[in-house]
PDB file of C-alpha atoms and ligand atoms in Angstrom:
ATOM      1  CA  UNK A  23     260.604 160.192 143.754  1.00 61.00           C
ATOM      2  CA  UNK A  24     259.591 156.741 144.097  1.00 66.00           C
ATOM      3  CA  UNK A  25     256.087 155.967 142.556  1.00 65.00           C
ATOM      4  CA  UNK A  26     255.165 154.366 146.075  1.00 84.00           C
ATOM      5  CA  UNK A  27     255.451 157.698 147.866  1.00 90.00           C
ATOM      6  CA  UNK A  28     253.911 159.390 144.884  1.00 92.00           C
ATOM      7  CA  UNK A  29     250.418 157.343 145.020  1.00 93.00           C
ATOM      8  CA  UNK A  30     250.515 158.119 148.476  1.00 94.00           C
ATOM      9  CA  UNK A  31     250.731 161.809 148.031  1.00 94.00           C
ATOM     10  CA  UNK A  32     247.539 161.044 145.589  1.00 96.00           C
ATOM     11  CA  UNK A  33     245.881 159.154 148.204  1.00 95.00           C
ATOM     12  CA  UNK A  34     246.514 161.676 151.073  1.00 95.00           C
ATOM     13  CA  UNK A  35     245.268 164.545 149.086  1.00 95.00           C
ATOM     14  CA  UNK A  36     242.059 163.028 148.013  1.00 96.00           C
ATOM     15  CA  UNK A  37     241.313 161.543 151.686  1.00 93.00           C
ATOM     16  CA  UNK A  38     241.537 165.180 153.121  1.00 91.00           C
ATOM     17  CA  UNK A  39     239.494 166.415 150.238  1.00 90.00           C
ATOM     18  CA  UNK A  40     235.754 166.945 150.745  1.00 87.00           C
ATOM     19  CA  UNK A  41     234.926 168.573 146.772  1.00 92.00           C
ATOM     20  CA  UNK A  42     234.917 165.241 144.731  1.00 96.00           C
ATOM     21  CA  UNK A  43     237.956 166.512 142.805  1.00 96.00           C
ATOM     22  CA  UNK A  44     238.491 165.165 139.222  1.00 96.00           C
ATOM     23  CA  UNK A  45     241.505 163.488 138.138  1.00 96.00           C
ATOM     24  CA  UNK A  46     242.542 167.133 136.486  1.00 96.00           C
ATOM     25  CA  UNK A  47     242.022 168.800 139.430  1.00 96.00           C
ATOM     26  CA  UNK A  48     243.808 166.285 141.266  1.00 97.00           C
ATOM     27  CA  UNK A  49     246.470 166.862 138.793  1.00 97.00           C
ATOM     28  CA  UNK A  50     246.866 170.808 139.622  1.00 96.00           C
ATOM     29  CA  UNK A  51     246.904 170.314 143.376  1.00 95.00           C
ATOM     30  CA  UNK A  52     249.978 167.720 143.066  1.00 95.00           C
ATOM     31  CA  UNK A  53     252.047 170.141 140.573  1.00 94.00           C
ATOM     32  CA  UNK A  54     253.077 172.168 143.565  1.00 94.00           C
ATOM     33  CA  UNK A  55     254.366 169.736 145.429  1.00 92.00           C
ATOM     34  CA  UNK A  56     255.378 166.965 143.197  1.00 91.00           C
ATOM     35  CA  UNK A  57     256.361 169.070 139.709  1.00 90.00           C
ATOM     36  CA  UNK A  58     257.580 166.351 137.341  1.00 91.00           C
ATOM     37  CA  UNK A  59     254.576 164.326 137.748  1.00 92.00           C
ATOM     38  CA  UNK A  60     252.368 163.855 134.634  1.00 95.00           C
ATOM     39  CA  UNK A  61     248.490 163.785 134.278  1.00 95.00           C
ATOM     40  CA  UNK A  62     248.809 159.873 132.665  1.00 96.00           C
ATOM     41  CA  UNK A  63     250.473 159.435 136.134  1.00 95.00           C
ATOM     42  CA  UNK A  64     248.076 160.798 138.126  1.00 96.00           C
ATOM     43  CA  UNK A  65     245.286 159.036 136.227  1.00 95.00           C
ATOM     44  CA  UNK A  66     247.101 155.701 136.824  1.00 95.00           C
ATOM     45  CA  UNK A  67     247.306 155.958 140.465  1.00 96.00           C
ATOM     46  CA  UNK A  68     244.287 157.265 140.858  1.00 96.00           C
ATOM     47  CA  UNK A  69     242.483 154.070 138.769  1.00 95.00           C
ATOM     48  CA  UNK A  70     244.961 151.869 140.990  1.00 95.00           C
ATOM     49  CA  UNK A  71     243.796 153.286 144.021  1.00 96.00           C
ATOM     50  CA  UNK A  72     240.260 153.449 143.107  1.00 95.00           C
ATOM     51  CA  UNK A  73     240.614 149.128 141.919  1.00 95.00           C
ATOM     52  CA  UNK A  74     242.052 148.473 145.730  1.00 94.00           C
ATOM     53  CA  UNK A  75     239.077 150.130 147.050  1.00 92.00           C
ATOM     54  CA  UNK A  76     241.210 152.958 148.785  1.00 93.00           C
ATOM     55  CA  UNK A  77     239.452 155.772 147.397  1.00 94.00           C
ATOM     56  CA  UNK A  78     236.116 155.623 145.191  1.00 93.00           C
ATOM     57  CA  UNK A  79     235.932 156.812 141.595  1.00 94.00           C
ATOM     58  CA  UNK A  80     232.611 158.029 141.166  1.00 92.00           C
ATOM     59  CA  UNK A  81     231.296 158.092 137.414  1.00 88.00           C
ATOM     60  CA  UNK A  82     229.022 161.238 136.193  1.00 83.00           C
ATOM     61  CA  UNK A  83     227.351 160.656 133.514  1.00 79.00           C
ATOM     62  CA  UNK A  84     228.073 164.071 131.322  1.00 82.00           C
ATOM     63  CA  UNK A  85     231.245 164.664 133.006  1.00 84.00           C
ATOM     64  CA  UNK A  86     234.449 163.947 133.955  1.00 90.00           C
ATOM     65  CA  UNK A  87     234.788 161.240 136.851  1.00 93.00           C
ATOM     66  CA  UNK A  88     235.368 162.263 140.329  1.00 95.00           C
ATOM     67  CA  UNK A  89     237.154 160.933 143.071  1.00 96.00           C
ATOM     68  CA  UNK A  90     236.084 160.295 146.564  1.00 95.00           C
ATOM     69  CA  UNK A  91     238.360 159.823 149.646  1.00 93.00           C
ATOM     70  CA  UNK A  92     234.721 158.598 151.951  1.00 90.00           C
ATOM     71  CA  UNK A  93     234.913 154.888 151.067  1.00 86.00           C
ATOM     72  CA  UNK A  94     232.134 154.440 153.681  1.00 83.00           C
ATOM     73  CA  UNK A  95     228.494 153.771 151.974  1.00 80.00           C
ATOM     74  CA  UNK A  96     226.886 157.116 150.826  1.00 86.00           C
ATOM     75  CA  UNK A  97     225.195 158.770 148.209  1.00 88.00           C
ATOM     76  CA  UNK A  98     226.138 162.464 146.485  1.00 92.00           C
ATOM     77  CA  UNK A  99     224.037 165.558 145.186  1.00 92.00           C
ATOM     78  CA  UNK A 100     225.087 167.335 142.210  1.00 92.00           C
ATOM     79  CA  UNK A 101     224.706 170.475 141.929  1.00 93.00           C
ATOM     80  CA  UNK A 102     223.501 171.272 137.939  1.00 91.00           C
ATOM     81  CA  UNK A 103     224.462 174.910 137.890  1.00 92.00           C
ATOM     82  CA  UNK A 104     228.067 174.918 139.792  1.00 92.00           C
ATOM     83  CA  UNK A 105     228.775 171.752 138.613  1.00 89.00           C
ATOM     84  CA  UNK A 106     229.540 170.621 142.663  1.00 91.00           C
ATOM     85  CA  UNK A 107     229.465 167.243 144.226  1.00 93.00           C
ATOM     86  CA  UNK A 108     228.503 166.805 147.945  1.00 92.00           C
ATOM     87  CA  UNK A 109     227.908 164.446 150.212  1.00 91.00           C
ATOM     88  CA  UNK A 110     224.261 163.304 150.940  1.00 88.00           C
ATOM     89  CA  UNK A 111     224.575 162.364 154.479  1.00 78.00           C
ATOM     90  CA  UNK A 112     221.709 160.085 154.757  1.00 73.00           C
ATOM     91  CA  UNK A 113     219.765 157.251 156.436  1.00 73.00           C
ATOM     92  CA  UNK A 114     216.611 156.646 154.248  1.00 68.00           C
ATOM     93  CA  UNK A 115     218.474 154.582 151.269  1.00 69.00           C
ATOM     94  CA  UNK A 116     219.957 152.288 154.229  1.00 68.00           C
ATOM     95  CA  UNK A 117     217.621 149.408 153.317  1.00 81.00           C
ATOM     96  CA  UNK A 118     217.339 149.734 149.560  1.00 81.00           C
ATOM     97  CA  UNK A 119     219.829 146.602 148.794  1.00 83.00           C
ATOM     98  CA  UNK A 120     217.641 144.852 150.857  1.00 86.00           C
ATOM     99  CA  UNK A 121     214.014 145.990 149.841  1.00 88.00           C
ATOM    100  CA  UNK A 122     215.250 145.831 145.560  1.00 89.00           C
ATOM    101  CA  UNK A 123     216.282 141.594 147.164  1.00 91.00           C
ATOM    102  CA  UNK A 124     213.476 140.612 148.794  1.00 91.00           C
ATOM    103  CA  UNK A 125     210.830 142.431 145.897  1.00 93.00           C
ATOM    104  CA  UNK A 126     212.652 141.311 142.771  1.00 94.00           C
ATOM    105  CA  UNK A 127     215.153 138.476 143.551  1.00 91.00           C
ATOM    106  CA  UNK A 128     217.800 140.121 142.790  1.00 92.00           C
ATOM    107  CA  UNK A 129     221.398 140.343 145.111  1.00 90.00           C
ATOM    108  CA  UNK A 130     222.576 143.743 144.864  1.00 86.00           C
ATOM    109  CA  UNK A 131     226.166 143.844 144.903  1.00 83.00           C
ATOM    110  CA  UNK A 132     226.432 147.399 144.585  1.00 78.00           C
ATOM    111  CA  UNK A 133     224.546 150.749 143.844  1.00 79.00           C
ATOM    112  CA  UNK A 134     225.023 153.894 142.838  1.00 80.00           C
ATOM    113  CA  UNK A 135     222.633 157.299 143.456  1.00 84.00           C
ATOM    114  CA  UNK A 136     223.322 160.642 142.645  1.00 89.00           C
ATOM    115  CA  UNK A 137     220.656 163.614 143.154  1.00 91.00           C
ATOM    116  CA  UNK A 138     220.879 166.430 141.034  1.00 92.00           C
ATOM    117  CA  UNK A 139     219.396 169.909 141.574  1.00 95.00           C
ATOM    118  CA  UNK A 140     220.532 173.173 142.899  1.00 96.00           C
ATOM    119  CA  UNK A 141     222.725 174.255 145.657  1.00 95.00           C
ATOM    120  CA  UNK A 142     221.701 176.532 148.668  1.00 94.00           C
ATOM    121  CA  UNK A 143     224.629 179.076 146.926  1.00 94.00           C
ATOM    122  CA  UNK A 144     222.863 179.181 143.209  1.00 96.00           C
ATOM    123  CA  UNK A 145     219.929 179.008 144.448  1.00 94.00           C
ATOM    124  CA  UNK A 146     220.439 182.483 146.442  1.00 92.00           C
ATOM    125  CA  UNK A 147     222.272 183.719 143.638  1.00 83.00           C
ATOM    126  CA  UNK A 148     219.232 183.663 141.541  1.00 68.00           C
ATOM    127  CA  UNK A 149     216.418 185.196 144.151  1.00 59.00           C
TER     128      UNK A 149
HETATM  129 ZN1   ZN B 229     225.626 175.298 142.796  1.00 83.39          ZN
HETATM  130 ZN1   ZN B 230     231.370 161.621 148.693  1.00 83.39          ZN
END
């Protein structure tokens, strides 16, 4: 299989993905359907995809990176007892490029925010 049409695969399965997978689970979704393919590969294509701005490789501190098919501006909540990622879908960070320029002089060229807490799921699991 050409490498083309494998990073493709990579990038198809992560756009349709809504759980922030990690490169390893990345890796056991493509087994299935692409066998021969090795984790180094799937961490290369992912880091290539990632550097074109295809997909966005989100960094946690604590834990393995995560990859994120949304390119579009937006922030994530991390769950601390599950360990999941989801999407904070958000307005009230809209301005905070702009607010962090015009109070400290500063051009933001990019920002990163991730909540952590508990989900609705662990949450009922422990009442
Ligand atoms: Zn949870
Ligand atoms: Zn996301």
């Amino acid at each position: 299989m050409k490498y083309s049409k494998q990073r493709e695969m990579i990038r198809a399965l992560v756009a349709d993905c809504r759980t922030h997978p990690t490169a390893d689970e990345i890796y056991g979704m493509l087994r299935p359907m692409i066998p021969h393919i090795s984790l180094a590969t799937v961490y290369r294509n992912l880091n290539m995809l990632a550097e074109q701005g295809v997909l966005r490789k989100i960094t946690v501190s604590g834990g393995p990176d995560r990859f994120d098919g949304n390119i579009k501006e937006h922030y994530h909540m991390v769950c601390t007892h599950c360990g999941e990622m989801m999407d904070l879908e958000t307005d009230f960070f809209d301005d905070i490029a702009r607010k962090i320029e015009q109070k400290h002089d500063f051009t933001v060229t990019n920002h990163r925010l991730i909540v952590y807490g508990v989900c609705k799921k662990c949450s009922n699991n422990n009442t």
